Amino acid sequence: MQRGRRRALVLGNILFFLAGPCLEAGVGPYLLVAVAGRDDTDPTTGPRVCGALLIAAALGVLLDVFVRFVRDGAGTPSPAAPTTFLISGGVYRFIRNPMYAATASIVFGEALFFSQPILFLAAAVYVVTTASLAHFVEEPRLARRFGSSYEDYRRAVPGWVPRPGVR
């Protein structure tokens, strides 16, 4: 890949990360808690540790996803600059929607870490919304773009919950 093209893809992925997961799992939850009212219950250590671990693991998944968009897909998550190649490596071997699952996991982890029950609801709404987007918009678009290779991938890899033995 040409150096200039690679730079543009890296920049595009960084911008998408800032406009997508950072807003959805950072700014959005902060504003929701600010508007809904902060639950000032002091979180206990167990939920805080679980929340921190969940957030850290989900950030690792997001990092893998964005690296794969540049390296394996030669594109971005944005429909304005889509991938040239179907991505099926890394976390995509286990789950078709790792970016959405990771972002929801971060919001769920924040609910645990900060002891903010409204964020559990926010995570659930996020999952329903992104599952609908994936099913009704993204999957048909990918099927048109990549044909039978996407259909084979879709049949082999679960959308949201990894199955034991899926690789």
mmCIF file of C-alpha atoms in Angstrom:
data_model
loop_
_atom_site.group_PDB
_atom_site.id
_atom_site.type_symbol
_atom_site.label_atom_id
_atom_site.label_comp_id
_atom_site.label_asym_id
_atom_site.label_seq_id
_atom_site.Cartn_x
_atom_site.Cartn_y
_atom_site.Cartn_z
ATOM 1 C CA MET A 1 0.000 0.000 0.000
ATOM 2 C CA GLN A 2 1.284 3.462 -0.851
ATOM 3 C CA ARG A 3 2.533 5.551 2.043
ATOM 4 C CA GLY A 4 0.117 8.435 1.359
ATOM 5 C CA ARG A 5 -2.857 6.087 1.102
ATOM 6 C CA ARG A 6 -1.874 4.351 4.335
ATOM 7 C CA ARG A 7 -1.583 7.704 6.108
ATOM 8 C CA ALA A 8 -5.035 8.706 4.853
ATOM 9 C CA LEU A 9 -6.508 5.409 6.073
ATOM 10 C CA VAL A 10 -4.906 5.799 9.502
ATOM 11 C CA LEU A 11 -6.240 9.365 9.753
ATOM 12 C CA GLY A 12 -9.701 8.259 8.584
ATOM 13 C CA ASN A 13 -9.792 5.496 11.188
ATOM 14 C CA ILE A 14 -8.671 7.854 13.948
ATOM 15 C CA LEU A 15 -11.408 10.317 12.980
ATOM 16 C CA PHE A 16 -13.999 7.522 12.893
ATOM 17 C CA PHE A 17 -12.810 6.311 16.316
ATOM 18 C CA LEU A 18 -13.260 9.818 17.708
ATOM 19 C CA ALA A 19 -16.671 10.291 16.060
ATOM 20 C CA GLY A 20 -17.889 6.757 16.854
ATOM 21 C CA PRO A 21 -16.703 4.864 19.920
ATOM 22 C CA CYS A 22 -15.352 7.959 21.730
ATOM 23 C CA LEU A 23 -18.689 9.754 21.466
ATOM 24 C CA GLU A 24 -20.765 6.605 22.041
ATOM 25 C CA ALA A 25 -18.812 5.292 25.034
ATOM 26 C CA GLY A 26 -17.292 8.520 26.334
ATOM 27 C CA VAL A 27 -19.196 11.720 25.743
ATOM 28 C CA GLY A 28 -22.637 10.053 25.476
ATOM 29 C CA PRO A 29 -22.517 8.269 28.843
ATOM 30 C CA TYR A 30 -21.076 11.379 30.511
ATOM 31 C CA LEU A 31 -23.924 13.541 29.199
ATOM 32 C CA LEU A 32 -26.535 10.904 30.033
ATOM 33 C CA VAL A 33 -25.375 10.733 33.639
ATOM 34 C CA ALA A 34 -25.246 14.544 33.807
ATOM 35 C CA VAL A 35 -28.830 14.856 32.512
ATOM 36 C CA ALA A 36 -30.335 11.865 34.347
ATOM 37 C CA GLY A 37 -28.665 12.766 37.605
ATOM 38 C CA ARG A 38 -25.639 11.162 39.125
ATOM 39 C CA ASP A 39 -26.130 8.237 41.459
ATOM 40 C CA ASP A 40 -23.673 9.138 44.207
ATOM 41 C CA THR A 41 -23.569 5.661 45.669
ATOM 42 C CA ASP A 42 -19.951 4.880 46.401
ATOM 43 C CA PRO A 43 -19.134 1.870 44.227
ATOM 44 C CA THR A 44 -17.708 -1.141 45.987
ATOM 45 C CA THR A 45 -14.378 -2.589 44.961
ATOM 46 C CA GLY A 46 -15.720 -5.717 43.186
ATOM 47 C CA PRO A 47 -17.855 -3.928 40.603
ATOM 48 C CA ARG A 48 -15.138 -1.302 40.087
ATOM 49 C CA VAL A 49 -12.531 -3.957 39.334
ATOM 50 C CA CYS A 50 -14.927 -5.844 37.018
ATOM 51 C CA GLY A 51 -15.816 -2.605 35.243
ATOM 52 C CA ALA A 52 -12.167 -1.618 34.820
ATOM 53 C CA LEU A 53 -11.263 -5.057 33.447
ATOM 54 C CA LEU A 54 -14.218 -4.981 31.050
ATOM 55 C CA ILE A 55 -13.289 -1.507 29.812
ATOM 56 C CA ALA A 56 -9.639 -2.501 29.331
ATOM 57 C CA ALA A 57 -10.542 -5.679 27.427
ATOM 58 C CA ALA A 58 -13.007 -3.790 25.220
ATOM 59 C CA LEU A 59 -10.420 -1.113 24.441
ATOM 60 C CA GLY A 60 -8.065 -3.902 23.354
ATOM 61 C CA VAL A 61 -10.752 -5.227 21.012
ATOM 62 C CA LEU A 62 -11.310 -1.747 19.565
ATOM 63 C CA LEU A 63 -7.602 -1.333 18.979
ATOM 64 C CA ASP A 64 -7.508 -4.654 17.090
ATOM 65 C CA VAL A 65 -10.552 -3.648 15.032
ATOM 66 C CA PHE A 66 -9.125 -0.318 13.917
ATOM 67 C CA VAL A 67 -5.712 -1.799 13.106
ATOM 68 C CA ARG A 68 -7.433 -4.450 10.969
ATOM 69 C CA PHE A 69 -9.447 -1.831 9.082
ATOM 70 C CA VAL A 70 -6.183 -0.283 7.887
ATOM 71 C CA ARG A 71 -4.019 -3.392 7.546
ATOM 72 C CA ASP A 72 -6.469 -6.083 6.383
ATOM 73 C CA GLY A 73 -9.383 -4.137 4.953
ATOM 74 C CA ALA A 74 -7.598 -1.166 3.396
ATOM 75 C CA GLY A 75 -10.441 1.103 4.450
ATOM 76 C CA THR A 76 -12.386 2.543 7.355
ATOM 77 C CA PRO A 77 -15.643 1.664 9.157
ATOM 78 C CA SER A 78 -17.253 4.657 7.435
ATOM 79 C CA PRO A 79 -19.474 4.032 4.410
ATOM 80 C CA ALA A 80 -17.733 7.063 2.882
ATOM 81 C CA ALA A 81 -14.405 5.145 2.780
ATOM 82 C CA PRO A 82 -15.290 1.453 3.099
ATOM 83 C CA THR A 83 -12.875 -1.432 3.140
ATOM 84 C CA THR A 84 -11.557 -2.877 -0.087
ATOM 85 C CA PHE A 85 -11.267 -6.359 1.412
ATOM 86 C CA LEU A 86 -13.513 -8.357 3.744
ATOM 87 C CA ILE A 87 -12.025 -8.432 7.241
ATOM 88 C CA SER A 88 -12.213 -11.863 8.848
ATOM 89 C CA GLY A 89 -9.054 -12.072 10.971
ATOM 90 C CA GLY A 90 -8.299 -11.162 14.577
ATOM 91 C CA VAL A 91 -11.419 -10.621 16.665
ATOM 92 C CA TYR A 92 -13.474 -10.874 13.471
ATOM 93 C CA ARG A 93 -12.810 -14.653 13.582
ATOM 94 C CA PHE A 94 -15.006 -14.863 16.683
ATOM 95 C CA ILE A 95 -17.676 -12.202 16.230
ATOM 96 C CA ARG A 96 -18.945 -10.198 13.239
ATOM 97 C CA ASN A 97 -19.680 -7.003 15.164
ATOM 98 C CA PRO A 98 -16.703 -6.544 17.490
ATOM 99 C CA MET A 99 -16.714 -2.744 17.358
ATOM 100 C CA TYR A 100 -20.319 -2.526 18.508
ATOM 101 C CA ALA A 101 -19.873 -5.281 21.103
ATOM 102 C CA ALA A 102 -16.737 -3.613 22.481
ATOM 103 C CA THR A 103 -18.351 -0.176 22.635
ATOM 104 C CA ALA A 104 -21.384 -1.600 24.466
ATOM 105 C CA SER A 105 -19.008 -3.424 26.816
ATOM 106 C CA ILE A 106 -17.264 -0.156 27.625
ATOM 107 C CA VAL A 107 -20.579 1.488 28.527
ATOM 108 C CA PHE A 108 -21.516 -1.561 30.638
ATOM 109 C CA GLY A 109 -18.069 -1.407 32.287
ATOM 110 C CA GLU A 110 -18.597 2.287 33.021
ATOM 111 C CA ALA A 111 -21.923 1.454 34.661
ATOM 112 C CA LEU A 112 -20.100 -0.961 36.959
ATOM 113 C CA PHE A 113 -17.033 1.186 37.552
ATOM 114 C CA PHE A 114 -18.900 4.406 38.315
ATOM 115 C CA SER A 115 -21.977 2.740 39.852
ATOM 116 C CA GLN A 116 -24.357 4.461 37.420
ATOM 117 C CA PRO A 117 -27.435 2.260 36.771
ATOM 118 C CA ILE A 118 -28.662 4.478 33.904
ATOM 119 C CA LEU A 119 -25.653 3.294 31.899
ATOM 120 C CA PHE A 120 -26.899 -0.322 32.003
ATOM 121 C CA LEU A 121 -29.999 0.891 30.181
ATOM 122 C CA ALA A 122 -27.851 2.944 27.808
ATOM 123 C CA ALA A 123 -25.771 -0.145 26.953
ATOM 124 C CA ALA A 124 -28.939 -2.166 26.258
ATOM 125 C CA VAL A 125 -30.379 0.559 24.018
ATOM 126 C CA TYR A 126 -27.043 0.815 22.209
ATOM 127 C CA VAL A 127 -27.002 -2.951 21.544
ATOM 128 C CA VAL A 128 -30.584 -2.956 20.191
ATOM 129 C CA THR A 129 -29.862 0.055 17.985
ATOM 130 C CA THR A 130 -26.573 -1.191 16.578
ATOM 131 C CA ALA A 131 -27.905 -4.746 16.123
ATOM 132 C CA SER A 132 -30.718 -3.292 14.036
ATOM 133 C CA LEU A 133 -28.271 -1.167 12.039
ATOM 134 C CA ALA A 134 -26.009 -4.172 11.447
ATOM 135 C CA HIS A 135 -28.872 -6.460 10.436
ATOM 136 C CA PHE A 136 -30.899 -4.123 8.243
ATOM 137 C CA VAL A 137 -28.218 -1.857 6.730
ATOM 138 C CA GLU A 138 -24.676 -3.164 7.075
ATOM 139 C CA GLU A 139 -25.143 -6.891 6.403
ATOM 140 C CA PRO A 140 -27.055 -6.362 3.140
ATOM 141 C CA ARG A 141 -24.413 -3.821 2.053
ATOM 142 C CA LEU A 142 -21.599 -6.286 2.837
ATOM 143 C CA ALA A 143 -23.433 -9.091 1.032
ATOM 144 C CA ARG A 144 -23.703 -6.912 -2.091
ATOM 145 C CA ARG A 145 -20.034 -5.863 -1.870
ATOM 146 C CA PHE A 146 -18.416 -9.204 -1.096
ATOM 147 C CA GLY A 147 -20.996 -11.730 -2.339
ATOM 148 C CA SER A 148 -20.552 -15.373 -1.422
ATOM 149 C CA SER A 149 -17.397 -14.765 0.634
ATOM 150 C CA TYR A 150 -19.426 -12.584 3.013
ATOM 151 C CA GLU A 151 -22.294 -15.090 3.098
ATOM 152 C CA ASP A 152 -19.847 -17.875 3.998
ATOM 153 C CA TYR A 153 -18.338 -15.669 6.701
ATOM 154 C CA ARG A 154 -21.784 -14.700 8.021
ATOM 155 C CA ARG A 155 -22.811 -18.354 8.331
ATOM 156 C CA ALA A 156 -19.556 -19.324 10.060
ATOM 157 C CA VAL A 157 -19.192 -16.462 12.560
ATOM 158 C CA PRO A 158 -21.856 -15.322 15.044
ATOM 159 C CA GLY A 159 -22.910 -11.682 15.034
ATOM 160 C CA TRP A 160 -22.762 -10.830 18.716
ATOM 161 C CA VAL A 161 -21.977 -13.722 21.053
ATOM 162 C CA PRO A 162 -18.971 -15.909 20.251
ATOM 163 C CA ARG A 163 -19.705 -19.634 20.218
ATOM 164 C CA PRO A 164 -17.257 -22.092 21.725
ATOM 165 C CA GLY A 165 -15.051 -23.534 19.012
ATOM 166 C CA VAL A 166 -15.602 -20.680 16.511
ATOM 167 C CA ARG A 167 -12.257 -19.604 15.000
#
